mmCIF file of C-alpha atoms in Angstrom:
data_model
loop_
_atom_site.group_PDB
_atom_site.id
_atom_site.type_symbol
_atom_site.label_atom_id
_atom_site.label_comp_id
_atom_site.label_asym_id
_atom_site.label_seq_id
_atom_site.Cartn_x
_atom_site.Cartn_y
_atom_site.Cartn_z
ATOM 1 C CA UNK A 1 23.282 28.083 -33.937
ATOM 2 C CA UNK A 2 24.525 25.855 -31.809
ATOM 3 C CA UNK A 3 26.903 24.649 -33.129
ATOM 4 C CA UNK A 4 28.475 28.049 -33.771
ATOM 5 C CA UNK A 5 28.381 28.969 -30.014
ATOM 6 C CA UNK A 6 30.398 25.667 -29.713
ATOM 7 C CA UNK A 7 32.933 26.590 -32.339
ATOM 8 C CA UNK A 8 32.581 29.877 -31.193
ATOM 9 C CA UNK A 9 33.588 28.525 -27.933
ATOM 10 C CA UNK A 10 36.582 26.780 -28.219
ATOM 11 C CA UNK A 11 38.189 29.032 -29.634
ATOM 12 C CA UNK A 12 37.989 31.261 -27.031
ATOM 13 C CA UNK A 13 39.728 28.550 -25.026
ATOM 14 C CA UNK A 14 42.447 28.057 -27.294
ATOM 15 C CA UNK A 15 42.867 31.767 -27.264
ATOM 16 C CA UNK A 16 43.054 31.812 -23.042
ATOM 17 C CA UNK A 17 45.340 28.566 -23.352
ATOM 18 C CA UNK A 18 47.868 31.015 -25.741
ATOM 19 C CA UNK A 19 47.785 33.879 -24.308
ATOM 20 C CA UNK A 20 47.925 32.572 -20.480
ATOM 21 C CA UNK A 21 51.033 29.832 -21.228
ATOM 22 C CA UNK A 22 53.340 29.805 -23.644
ATOM 23 C CA UNK A 23 56.731 27.469 -24.707
ATOM 24 C CA UNK A 24 58.596 27.614 -21.538
ATOM 25 C CA UNK A 25 56.942 28.772 -19.303
ATOM 26 C CA UNK A 26 53.909 27.753 -16.788
ATOM 27 C CA UNK A 27 50.053 29.148 -16.016
ATOM 28 C CA UNK A 28 50.148 32.045 -13.437
ATOM 29 C CA UNK A 29 49.919 31.366 -9.589
ATOM 30 C CA UNK A 30 49.043 32.787 -6.399
ATOM 31 C CA UNK A 31 52.815 33.340 -4.981
ATOM 32 C CA UNK A 32 53.260 32.113 -1.500
ATOM 33 C CA UNK A 33 50.183 30.932 -1.168
ATOM 34 C CA UNK A 34 48.221 29.866 2.605
ATOM 35 C CA UNK A 35 47.200 26.289 2.998
ATOM 36 C CA UNK A 36 43.595 25.422 2.314
ATOM 37 C CA UNK A 37 41.922 22.833 4.134
ATOM 38 C CA UNK A 38 38.898 21.326 2.365
ATOM 39 C CA UNK A 39 36.372 18.467 1.876
ATOM 40 C CA UNK A 40 36.963 16.989 -1.234
ATOM 41 C CA UNK A 41 33.256 16.735 -1.968
ATOM 42 C CA UNK A 42 30.218 18.479 -0.112
ATOM 43 C CA UNK A 43 27.076 16.075 0.715
ATOM 44 C CA UNK A 44 27.005 12.201 0.164
ATOM 45 C CA UNK A 45 22.730 10.624 0.647
ATOM 46 C CA UNK A 46 23.119 7.125 2.026
ATOM 47 C CA UNK A 47 19.621 5.033 1.408
ATOM 48 C CA UNK A 48 19.253 1.031 2.717
ATOM 49 C CA UNK A 49 16.617 -0.781 2.969
ATOM 50 C CA UNK A 50 15.934 -3.077 5.839
ATOM 51 C CA UNK A 51 17.430 -5.815 4.365
ATOM 52 C CA UNK A 52 20.527 -4.116 4.478
ATOM 53 C CA UNK A 53 23.484 -3.847 7.663
ATOM 54 C CA UNK A 54 23.943 -0.631 8.042
ATOM 55 C CA UNK A 55 27.305 0.687 9.054
ATOM 56 C CA UNK A 56 28.098 2.131 12.274
ATOM 57 C CA UNK A 57 30.487 4.836 10.520
ATOM 58 C CA UNK A 58 30.778 6.778 7.901
ATOM 59 C CA UNK A 59 34.624 8.280 6.721
ATOM 60 C CA UNK A 60 34.285 11.402 5.356
ATOM 61 C CA UNK A 61 38.018 12.545 3.890
ATOM 62 C CA UNK A 62 39.484 16.274 4.274
ATOM 63 C CA UNK A 63 42.141 17.806 2.027
ATOM 64 C CA UNK A 64 44.560 20.211 2.543
ATOM 65 C CA UNK A 65 46.992 22.313 0.001
ATOM 66 C CA UNK A 66 50.288 21.727 1.246
ATOM 67 C CA UNK A 67 51.610 19.049 3.075
ATOM 68 C CA UNK A 68 53.366 19.738 6.515
ATOM 69 C CA UNK A 69 53.889 18.349 10.315
ATOM 70 C CA UNK A 70 50.858 16.987 12.108
ATOM 71 C CA UNK A 71 48.279 19.408 12.358
ATOM 72 C CA UNK A 72 44.731 19.288 14.462
ATOM 73 C CA UNK A 73 41.636 21.336 12.623
ATOM 74 C CA UNK A 74 38.462 22.136 14.448
ATOM 75 C CA UNK A 75 35.228 21.062 13.037
ATOM 76 C CA UNK A 76 31.218 22.210 13.904
ATOM 77 C CA UNK A 77 28.998 19.034 13.927
ATOM 78 C CA UNK A 78 25.787 19.953 13.354
ATOM 79 C CA UNK A 79 22.409 18.224 13.648
ATOM 80 C CA UNK A 80 19.017 17.406 15.219
ATOM 81 C CA UNK A 81 19.624 13.392 15.484
ATOM 82 C CA UNK A 82 20.512 12.110 18.164
ATOM 83 C CA UNK A 83 21.847 9.068 15.847
ATOM 84 C CA UNK A 84 24.499 10.876 14.821
ATOM 85 C CA UNK A 85 27.753 11.928 16.558
ATOM 86 C CA UNK A 86 31.201 13.436 15.127
ATOM 87 C CA UNK A 87 34.974 14.558 17.113
ATOM 88 C CA UNK A 88 35.584 18.199 17.830
ATOM 89 C CA UNK A 89 38.587 18.168 15.727
ATOM 90 C CA UNK A 90 40.394 16.582 12.404
ATOM 91 C CA UNK A 91 44.552 15.299 12.646
ATOM 92 C CA UNK A 92 46.129 15.981 9.662
ATOM 93 C CA UNK A 93 49.285 13.591 10.067
ATOM 94 C CA UNK A 94 52.672 14.146 10.034
ATOM 95 C CA UNK A 95 53.262 15.072 5.858
ATOM 96 C CA UNK A 96 50.018 14.171 4.952
ATOM 97 C CA UNK A 97 47.403 15.650 2.933
ATOM 98 C CA UNK A 98 44.406 14.379 3.971
ATOM 99 C CA UNK A 99 42.776 13.272 7.324
ATOM 100 C CA UNK A 100 39.939 11.383 8.061
ATOM 101 C CA UNK A 101 36.172 12.413 9.796
ATOM 102 C CA UNK A 102 34.700 9.677 11.528
ATOM 103 C CA UNK A 103 30.893 10.068 12.351
ATOM 104 C CA UNK A 104 29.486 7.555 14.141
ATOM 105 C CA UNK A 105 26.204 6.213 13.332
ATOM 106 C CA UNK A 106 24.021 4.903 15.908
ATOM 107 C CA UNK A 107 21.317 1.640 15.697
ATOM 108 C CA UNK A 108 17.650 2.715 15.482
ATOM 109 C CA UNK A 109 17.291 4.073 11.819
ATOM 110 C CA UNK A 110 13.648 3.725 10.824
ATOM 111 C CA UNK A 111 12.119 2.898 8.160
ATOM 112 C CA UNK A 112 10.900 6.147 6.371
ATOM 113 C CA UNK A 113 12.909 8.021 7.859
ATOM 114 C CA UNK A 114 15.518 10.223 7.406
ATOM 115 C CA UNK A 115 19.279 11.506 9.534
ATOM 116 C CA UNK A 116 21.365 14.563 8.291
ATOM 117 C CA UNK A 117 24.456 16.213 9.805
ATOM 118 C CA UNK A 118 26.439 19.124 8.567
ATOM 119 C CA UNK A 119 29.705 19.326 9.210
ATOM 120 C CA UNK A 120 31.473 22.385 8.776
ATOM 121 C CA UNK A 121 35.472 23.142 8.693
ATOM 122 C CA UNK A 122 36.422 26.148 10.656
ATOM 123 C CA UNK A 123 39.263 27.778 8.615
ATOM 124 C CA UNK A 124 42.465 28.838 10.995
ATOM 125 C CA UNK A 125 43.569 31.988 10.550
ATOM 126 C CA UNK A 126 45.160 33.325 7.721
ATOM 127 C CA UNK A 127 49.962 32.554 7.954
ATOM 128 C CA UNK A 128 51.112 35.843 8.154
ATOM 129 C CA UNK A 129 53.186 36.720 5.344
ATOM 130 C CA UNK A 130 50.891 34.794 3.296
ATOM 131 C CA UNK A 131 48.144 34.912 0.389
ATOM 132 C CA UNK A 132 44.545 34.095 1.623
ATOM 133 C CA UNK A 133 43.705 31.706 -1.067
ATOM 134 C CA UNK A 134 39.035 31.944 -0.888
ATOM 135 C CA UNK A 135 37.649 28.454 -1.448
ATOM 136 C CA UNK A 136 34.564 28.310 -2.975
ATOM 137 C CA UNK A 137 31.808 27.428 -0.095
ATOM 138 C CA UNK A 138 30.753 24.682 -0.976
ATOM 139 C CA UNK A 139 33.997 22.585 0.107
ATOM 140 C CA UNK A 140 34.041 23.865 3.195
ATOM 141 C CA UNK A 141 30.947 22.105 4.588
ATOM 142 C CA UNK A 142 29.734 18.751 3.722
ATOM 143 C CA UNK A 143 26.195 17.588 3.764
ATOM 144 C CA UNK A 144 25.365 14.086 5.265
ATOM 145 C CA UNK A 145 21.945 12.452 4.931
ATOM 146 C CA UNK A 146 21.162 8.861 5.895
ATOM 147 C CA UNK A 147 17.909 6.893 5.780
ATOM 148 C CA UNK A 148 15.991 4.025 5.023
ATOM 149 C CA UNK A 149 13.973 2.979 2.794
ATOM 150 C CA UNK A 150 10.893 0.711 1.730
ATOM 151 C CA UNK A 151 11.600 -2.305 -0.541
ATOM 152 C CA UNK A 152 9.367 -1.369 -3.438
ATOM 153 C CA UNK A 153 7.921 -4.010 -5.905
ATOM 154 C CA UNK A 154 6.061 -2.916 -8.969
ATOM 155 C CA UNK A 155 2.215 -3.757 -8.585
ATOM 156 C CA UNK A 156 0.700 -1.888 -11.114
ATOM 157 C CA UNK A 157 0.581 0.710 -13.844
ATOM 158 C CA UNK A 158 -1.252 3.841 -13.892
ATOM 159 C CA UNK A 159 -3.398 5.258 -16.806
ATOM 160 C CA UNK A 160 -2.758 9.346 -15.627
ATOM 161 C CA UNK A 161 -4.498 12.315 -16.934
ATOM 162 C CA UNK A 162 -3.530 15.700 -14.507
ATOM 163 C CA UNK A 163 -4.482 19.523 -14.905
ATOM 164 C CA UNK A 164 -1.653 20.720 -14.086
ATOM 165 C CA UNK A 165 0.736 19.196 -16.169
ATOM 166 C CA UNK A 166 -2.132 19.858 -19.096
ATOM 167 C CA UNK A 167 -1.826 15.793 -20.636
ATOM 168 C CA UNK A 168 -4.796 15.577 -22.810
ATOM 169 C CA UNK A 169 -4.938 11.783 -22.831
ATOM 170 C CA UNK A 170 -3.278 9.665 -20.452
ATOM 171 C CA UNK A 171 0.040 8.604 -19.811
ATOM 172 C CA UNK A 172 1.077 5.433 -17.976
ATOM 173 C CA UNK A 173 3.101 6.046 -15.751
ATOM 174 C CA UNK A 174 4.760 2.743 -12.855
ATOM 175 C CA UNK A 175 3.483 2.716 -9.753
ATOM 176 C CA UNK A 176 5.182 0.450 -6.992
ATOM 177 C CA UNK A 177 4.236 -1.237 -3.398
ATOM 178 C CA UNK A 178 6.503 -0.773 0.135
ATOM 179 C CA UNK A 179 6.745 -4.098 1.173
ATOM 180 C CA UNK A 180 7.390 -3.790 4.991
ATOM 181 C CA UNK A 181 3.899 -1.203 5.448
ATOM 182 C CA UNK A 182 1.137 -2.040 7.452
ATOM 183 C CA UNK A 183 -0.707 -5.274 6.534
ATOM 184 C CA UNK A 184 -4.341 -2.780 6.616
ATOM 185 C CA UNK A 185 -2.699 -0.222 3.809
ATOM 186 C CA UNK A 186 -0.984 -0.078 1.038
ATOM 187 C CA UNK A 187 1.377 2.695 0.557
ATOM 188 C CA UNK A 188 2.474 3.019 -3.077
ATOM 189 C CA UNK A 189 4.309 5.430 -5.199
ATOM 190 C CA UNK A 190 4.084 6.937 -8.886
ATOM 191 C CA UNK A 191 7.252 6.788 -9.980
ATOM 192 C CA UNK A 192 8.558 10.316 -11.543
ATOM 193 C CA UNK A 193 4.419 10.980 -12.973
ATOM 194 C CA UNK A 194 4.871 14.767 -13.613
ATOM 195 C CA UNK A 195 8.155 14.073 -15.601
ATOM 196 C CA UNK A 196 6.635 12.040 -17.195
ATOM 197 C CA UNK A 197 3.382 14.134 -18.225
ATOM 198 C CA UNK A 198 5.319 17.551 -18.893
ATOM 199 C CA UNK A 199 8.913 16.957 -18.927
ATOM 200 C CA UNK A 200 9.340 20.404 -20.143
ATOM 201 C CA UNK A 201 9.035 21.634 -16.582
ATOM 202 C CA UNK A 202 9.402 18.790 -14.210
ATOM 203 C CA UNK A 203 12.656 16.749 -13.167
ATOM 204 C CA UNK A 204 13.216 12.915 -13.085
ATOM 205 C CA UNK A 205 13.252 11.373 -10.098
ATOM 206 C CA UNK A 206 10.802 13.086 -7.316
ATOM 207 C CA UNK A 207 7.698 10.506 -7.017
ATOM 208 C CA UNK A 208 4.406 10.959 -5.795
ATOM 209 C CA UNK A 209 3.407 8.606 -2.582
ATOM 210 C CA UNK A 210 -0.302 7.830 -1.631
ATOM 211 C CA UNK A 211 -2.487 5.157 0.954
ATOM 212 C CA UNK A 212 -5.056 2.589 -0.301
ATOM 213 C CA UNK A 213 -7.064 0.304 1.817
ATOM 214 C CA UNK A 214 -5.611 -2.991 1.847
ATOM 215 C CA UNK A 215 -9.395 -4.606 1.395
ATOM 216 C CA UNK A 216 -10.898 -3.161 -1.631
ATOM 217 C CA UNK A 217 -7.965 -0.339 -2.481
ATOM 218 C CA UNK A 218 -10.246 2.782 -1.959
ATOM 219 C CA UNK A 219 -7.903 5.524 -1.225
ATOM 220 C CA UNK A 220 -7.510 7.338 2.028
ATOM 221 C CA UNK A 221 -4.773 9.981 1.109
ATOM 222 C CA UNK A 222 -1.600 11.108 0.379
ATOM 223 C CA UNK A 223 2.118 10.196 2.457
ATOM 224 C CA UNK A 224 3.609 12.598 3.552
ATOM 225 C CA UNK A 225 0.801 15.370 3.260
ATOM 226 C CA UNK A 226 3.316 17.697 1.340
ATOM 227 C CA UNK A 227 5.375 16.088 -1.485
ATOM 228 C CA UNK A 228 7.764 17.915 -4.172
ATOM 229 C CA UNK A 229 6.768 17.130 -7.543
ATOM 230 C CA UNK A 230 9.918 17.770 -9.874
ATOM 231 C CA UNK A 231 8.099 20.361 -11.286
ATOM 232 C CA UNK A 232 8.932 23.875 -11.794
ATOM 233 C CA UNK A 233 9.559 27.387 -12.886
ATOM 234 C CA UNK A 234 10.546 31.009 -12.434
ATOM 235 C CA UNK A 235 11.965 30.247 -9.086
ATOM 236 C CA UNK A 236 9.131 27.897 -7.673
ATOM 237 C CA UNK A 237 9.008 24.583 -6.695
ATOM 238 C CA UNK A 238 5.809 23.228 -6.876
ATOM 239 C CA UNK A 239 3.966 20.429 -4.223
ATOM 240 C CA UNK A 240 1.040 18.745 -4.361
ATOM 241 C CA UNK A 241 -1.061 18.080 -1.454
ATOM 242 C CA UNK A 242 -4.302 17.964 -0.003
ATOM 243 C CA UNK A 243 -6.077 20.493 2.387
ATOM 244 C CA UNK A 244 -9.982 19.742 3.442
ATOM 245 C CA UNK A 245 -10.368 23.443 3.161
ATOM 246 C CA UNK A 246 -9.721 24.045 0.197
ATOM 247 C CA UNK A 247 -12.533 21.572 -1.110
ATOM 248 C CA UNK A 248 -9.689 18.417 -1.775
ATOM 249 C CA UNK A 249 -11.267 15.094 -1.834
ATOM 250 C CA UNK A 250 -9.633 11.652 -2.829
ATOM 251 C CA UNK A 251 -12.557 9.458 -4.365
ATOM 252 C CA UNK A 252 -13.038 5.649 -6.375
ATOM 253 C CA UNK A 253 -15.685 5.938 -9.015
ATOM 254 C CA UNK A 254 -16.336 3.442 -10.887
ATOM 255 C CA UNK A 255 -12.899 2.069 -11.258
ATOM 256 C CA UNK A 256 -11.339 5.543 -11.392
ATOM 257 C CA UNK A 257 -9.448 7.744 -9.041
ATOM 258 C CA UNK A 258 -9.462 10.931 -8.428
ATOM 259 C CA UNK A 259 -7.801 12.612 -6.771
ATOM 260 C CA UNK A 260 -8.754 16.959 -6.122
ATOM 261 C CA UNK A 261 -6.201 18.801 -4.289
ATOM 262 C CA UNK A 262 -3.529 21.577 -4.357
ATOM 263 C CA UNK A 263 -0.595 22.913 -6.106
ATOM 264 C CA UNK A 264 1.775 24.805 -3.249
ATOM 265 C CA UNK A 265 4.597 26.951 -4.628
ATOM 266 C CA UNK A 266 7.752 27.510 -2.248
ATOM 267 C CA UNK A 267 10.753 28.961 -2.798
ATOM 268 C CA UNK A 268 13.679 25.778 -2.602
ATOM 269 C CA UNK A 269 12.466 22.282 -3.736
ATOM 270 C CA UNK A 270 13.898 21.271 -0.256
ATOM 271 C CA UNK A 271 10.371 23.084 1.063
ATOM 272 C CA UNK A 272 9.932 25.442 3.408
ATOM 273 C CA UNK A 273 7.167 28.501 3.123
ATOM 274 C CA UNK A 274 4.409 26.760 0.974
ATOM 275 C CA UNK A 275 1.912 29.002 -0.630
ATOM 276 C CA UNK A 276 -0.775 27.564 -2.383
ATOM 277 C CA UNK A 277 -1.272 28.483 -6.190
ATOM 278 C CA UNK A 278 -2.830 25.805 -8.474
ATOM 279 C CA UNK A 279 -6.060 23.902 -7.527
ATOM 280 C CA UNK A 280 -4.126 20.144 -9.667
ATOM 281 C CA UNK A 281 -7.139 17.588 -10.428
ATOM 282 C CA UNK A 282 -5.276 14.012 -11.460
ATOM 283 C CA UNK A 283 -7.637 11.152 -12.407
ATOM 284 C CA UNK A 284 -6.203 7.852 -13.017
ATOM 285 C CA UNK A 285 -7.196 4.236 -13.071
ATOM 286 C CA UNK A 286 -5.150 1.460 -11.739
ATOM 287 C CA UNK A 287 -4.017 -1.775 -14.076
ATOM 288 C CA UNK A 288 -2.285 -4.337 -11.272
ATOM 289 C CA UNK A 289 -0.166 -6.380 -12.200
ATOM 290 C CA UNK A 290 -1.065 -10.643 -12.457
#
């Protein structure tokens, strides 16, 4: 069935090509279009570790569809971070198709923090006699995120079972430790645990962080309190957390850790309003590296 769909798709594309572009002809284009202004990409995330040198600026490239005289375009810069700033305009030089918008990044980004900004192009009014061209909204704004993470090192493997994921036998999940964390505690993370346990409903790359006492490896809790698991279904995105009023606990008995928490649903993987949906029980043993 899959091969048939592919063949049909290729046939349809060939038919469209013949109908739209005959020998000696060109693709239909908008006649006398207005100039379009857009970011060449819609987002970027920069992540550094303490040993890295964080840049003092970041340059975002803006494009216009037609070269012309020098031109200045208004820009809206939005951020809640005191460490990020940007000018209110971007200028195209005479004859240039691209322009550089330079953001400023101040010193002071701390380990474990993220700072974000959104840059939006203020599109000029349509030129008289020109045809207005609608561009994708994603290209009218640019999302910028910069942060500093811990230096993570492989320290153990967890043999894990999750009632939410539904695996009946333990699976092996890599565990890493943050090198620069509080010396009296261990900040650890499971690497993509729900993807490993439940790949049909989870995306890779979503880790779960937790804290143990450094002296005896006794469990302390999750950090942060709610974390996206990568699990989603029917528009619900599931976050793992612990709430005392729901009977949550995190204990170590006879070498086995048990985390009894909640799965809360949100409308976005970025969080927002969380609605408790399921109980979650995770059990695991840690096999530490020598």
